[in-house]
Amino acid sequence: MKQPVAAPFLLRVAGVLVGCLTAVLNLLYFVLAGAALGAFLLWPRTRPRAHALLAAGARRLTGVERRRRSLFFRDAFPEHRACDQQILRYLAARTYSGLLCAVVVGLVDFGAVLAGIFAASLTHTSMTWVDILGQVVLGGTLLFLAVQGLRALTEQDARLARECFGPSERELLQRRIDELATSRAAVVRAVDVERRRVERDLHDGVQQRLVALAMLLGRARRGRTPERADALLEQAHKEAQEVLTELREVAWRVYPTALDSLGLREALGGVSERCALPVRMEYDVPQPLPSAVETAAYFVVSEAVNNAAKHSAADEVFVRVHGDGTSLVVLVRDTGTGGADPSGSGLTGLGSRVAALDGTLRVDSPLGGPTTITAELPCA
Amino acid sequence: MRVILAEDSTLLREGLVRLLAEEGHEVLAAVGDAEALLAEVGAKTPDVVVTDIRMPPDHTDEGLRAAVRIRELRPEIGVVVLSQYVERNYAAQLLTSSAERVGYLLKDRVAQVEEFLDALERVHAGGAAIDPEVVRQLLIRTTHADPLTRLTPRERTVLEALAEGHTNAAIGQKLHISLSAVEKNLNAIFDKLGLSRTTGYSRRVLAVLRYLES
C-alpha cells in the first residue's frame, strides 16, 4: 500500500486556519438549520423529511471539508459514499474540533501579542531577573500546551476525515486480506501453468528427440550395408548433441541458474543471447536486489521477450531495467504489431508473480503496436 | 503394407517415414494433426494408421479421438496409437469396441525398432498389439477382489503375452513351452475369468480387456 505524500508545512497551516473558518460556517448552519427545522424534527410525521433536508445541507458542507482536506493536506480519498447518519456525526464532531482549534489558535495569537509586549518592555523595565524567568517559564509552558493542543486537534481532524471519507482501518485490512488471498491463489495457478509447460517441454522436446535418436540407432543396427549403418550412426551422433542442447535449454527455461551465481544482469544477457531478435538492453540498478525481485524481473523480461519473438513480428526488442532503491521498474517494448492478450496464460502468470510481490504489471498493446510491458516491483 | 502417419514432432515423423520406407512399406501420407489425419484417411486406403495421441491444437487426446473415429468409420483399417504415458482410460476407449486390428503402444516403443515393426505387422494381420509396459502396469494395479489374482504366475505370464497380441505359437516360443501347454494355460485363464462359454478370437480379446476395465 502506498503512503500518500505529506503536504508542505505552510500549506497544512493554511489548511488548519481554513478549517477554523469552515467550523464557524458549520456552526452557523447547525444553528440556523436547527432553528428552522427543529420543530419538524421533533414531530414524528415530518421527521424523515426534515432529517433528510438537514442531512442534504450537511452533505454539501461535508463536501467542502473533503475538498479542504484534499487541497491543503493532499489526502487521497477513494470513492466512498457515507450514509446520512455518518455525515451528520462527522460534521458535528468536525465543527466541535474546528471551533476548539479556532480557540487555541486565538490563544496562541494572544500569547504572541503578549510575548511581543513583554519583549518590548524588557529594555526599560524594573523587573528583576527572577520575574523575567517566571514570565518566560509561564509563557513557554502555555505555548507548549497550545502547540500540543493544536497537534492533537489537527490529528483528530485527519482521523475524522479518514473515518468518514476514506475506508476505515477495518476495510483496509479486509481489502488487504482479499488482495493476499487472490494473489496467493493466482500464484498457485501460475506455478501449475509453469509445471505444465515444463512437462510439455520435456515431452514434446526432449523425449521426442530421444525417441528419434533411439530410432536412428535401431535403423543403423538393421542397416543392410556398412556404409548405410555408418551414415545413420553419424546422424544419431549429431542427434545426441541436439538432445543435450535441448535439455540445457529446457533446464534454463525452468530456472536460469545464472540468476543465483551471476545475478540478474548476466541472466538477462542470457535471455538476449537466446532471443532470435536483436535485444537492446539498458540496465541501471545501483544496489543489490532481493532475490525474489530478481527472479520476478528475470521472468518478466524472459517471457515478454519470448512473446515478442514468437508473436509480434517485431524486428527489435528494447529492455530497460531501472532501480532507484525503493522499487525496480522493468520495461519491455517491441516494434511489433501489438494485440497481445493480457489474459493469456503467460502474461497472467507473470501478473501473478508480480502481484505476489505487491508489484504491478501493465500490458499496453494496441492493435498495430507497439507492445509495452511494464512491471514495477517494490524492493523494500 | 500401406501406412498413414500422424505425429506432430517433425523429427519423429520423418524418422518414422524413413524407417517404414526402409522396411519396404509404403507411406501414403504423413501429417501433423488429427484433422489432417482424418482427411487423409477419407481420401486414401491405408492398411494401417499410426497416430500420436497428443497433437495440436490442445495437446490432449486429439489423436485418440481420431483413432476411435477411424475404427467406427473404417473398421478394416488397422489403428496403432502412440501414447506418452500408460493411460488406462485411453487404452480402454480404444479397445472396448473390439480388439482386432488395434494397437496401443508407448511412444518409446518406437525406439525399439523390431518390436514396433512387429506390432505393426500383428495389427495388420488382424491382431492386437498392446505395449508390454501397459500390460505390466495394469497387472500391478489389480486388486485381490479381481479374478486376475486367482491366476498362477505361469498363467499370468501367458495372459501377459496374450495381451500383447501374440499368437499361441508365438507365446509358446516366447515362454519356451509347448503349444499344448499354452493352450492348457489359456483354457485355465478363460475359466478363471468366466470366459469359458465364449468362443473364438473374442475370448482372447475379452481376457485382455479384463485388465482394462476400470
PDB file of C-alpha atoms in Angstrom, chain A residues 194-205, chain B residues 54 84-85:
ATOM      1  CA  GLU A 194       4.678 -23.413 -15.346  1.00  0.00           C
ATOM      2  CA  ARG A 195       4.791 -27.063 -14.384  1.00  0.00           C
ATOM      3  CA  ARG A 196       2.584 -27.931 -17.305  1.00  0.00           C
ATOM      4  CA  ARG A 197       4.922 -26.023 -19.542  1.00  0.00           C
ATOM      5  CA  VAL A 198       7.933 -27.879 -18.178  1.00  0.00           C
ATOM      6  CA  GLU A 199       6.164 -31.203 -18.694  1.00  0.00           C
ATOM      7  CA  ARG A 200       5.386 -30.261 -22.273  1.00  0.00           C
ATOM      8  CA  ASP A 201       8.934 -29.061 -22.867  1.00  0.00           C
ATOM      9  CA  LEU A 202      10.252 -32.386 -21.662  1.00  0.00           C
ATOM     10  CA  HIS A 203       7.785 -34.495 -23.566  1.00  0.00           C
ATOM     11  CA  ASP A 204       7.404 -32.628 -26.794  1.00  0.00           C
ATOM     12  CA  GLY A 205      11.031 -31.638 -26.986  1.00  0.00           C
TER      13      GLY A 205
ATOM     14  CA  ARG B  54      -1.197 -35.774 -28.068  1.00  0.00           C
ATOM     15  CA  GLN B  84       3.287 -40.683 -23.884  1.00  0.00           C
ATOM     16  CA  TYR B  85       2.158 -42.493 -20.751  1.00  0.00           C
TER      17      TYR B  85
END
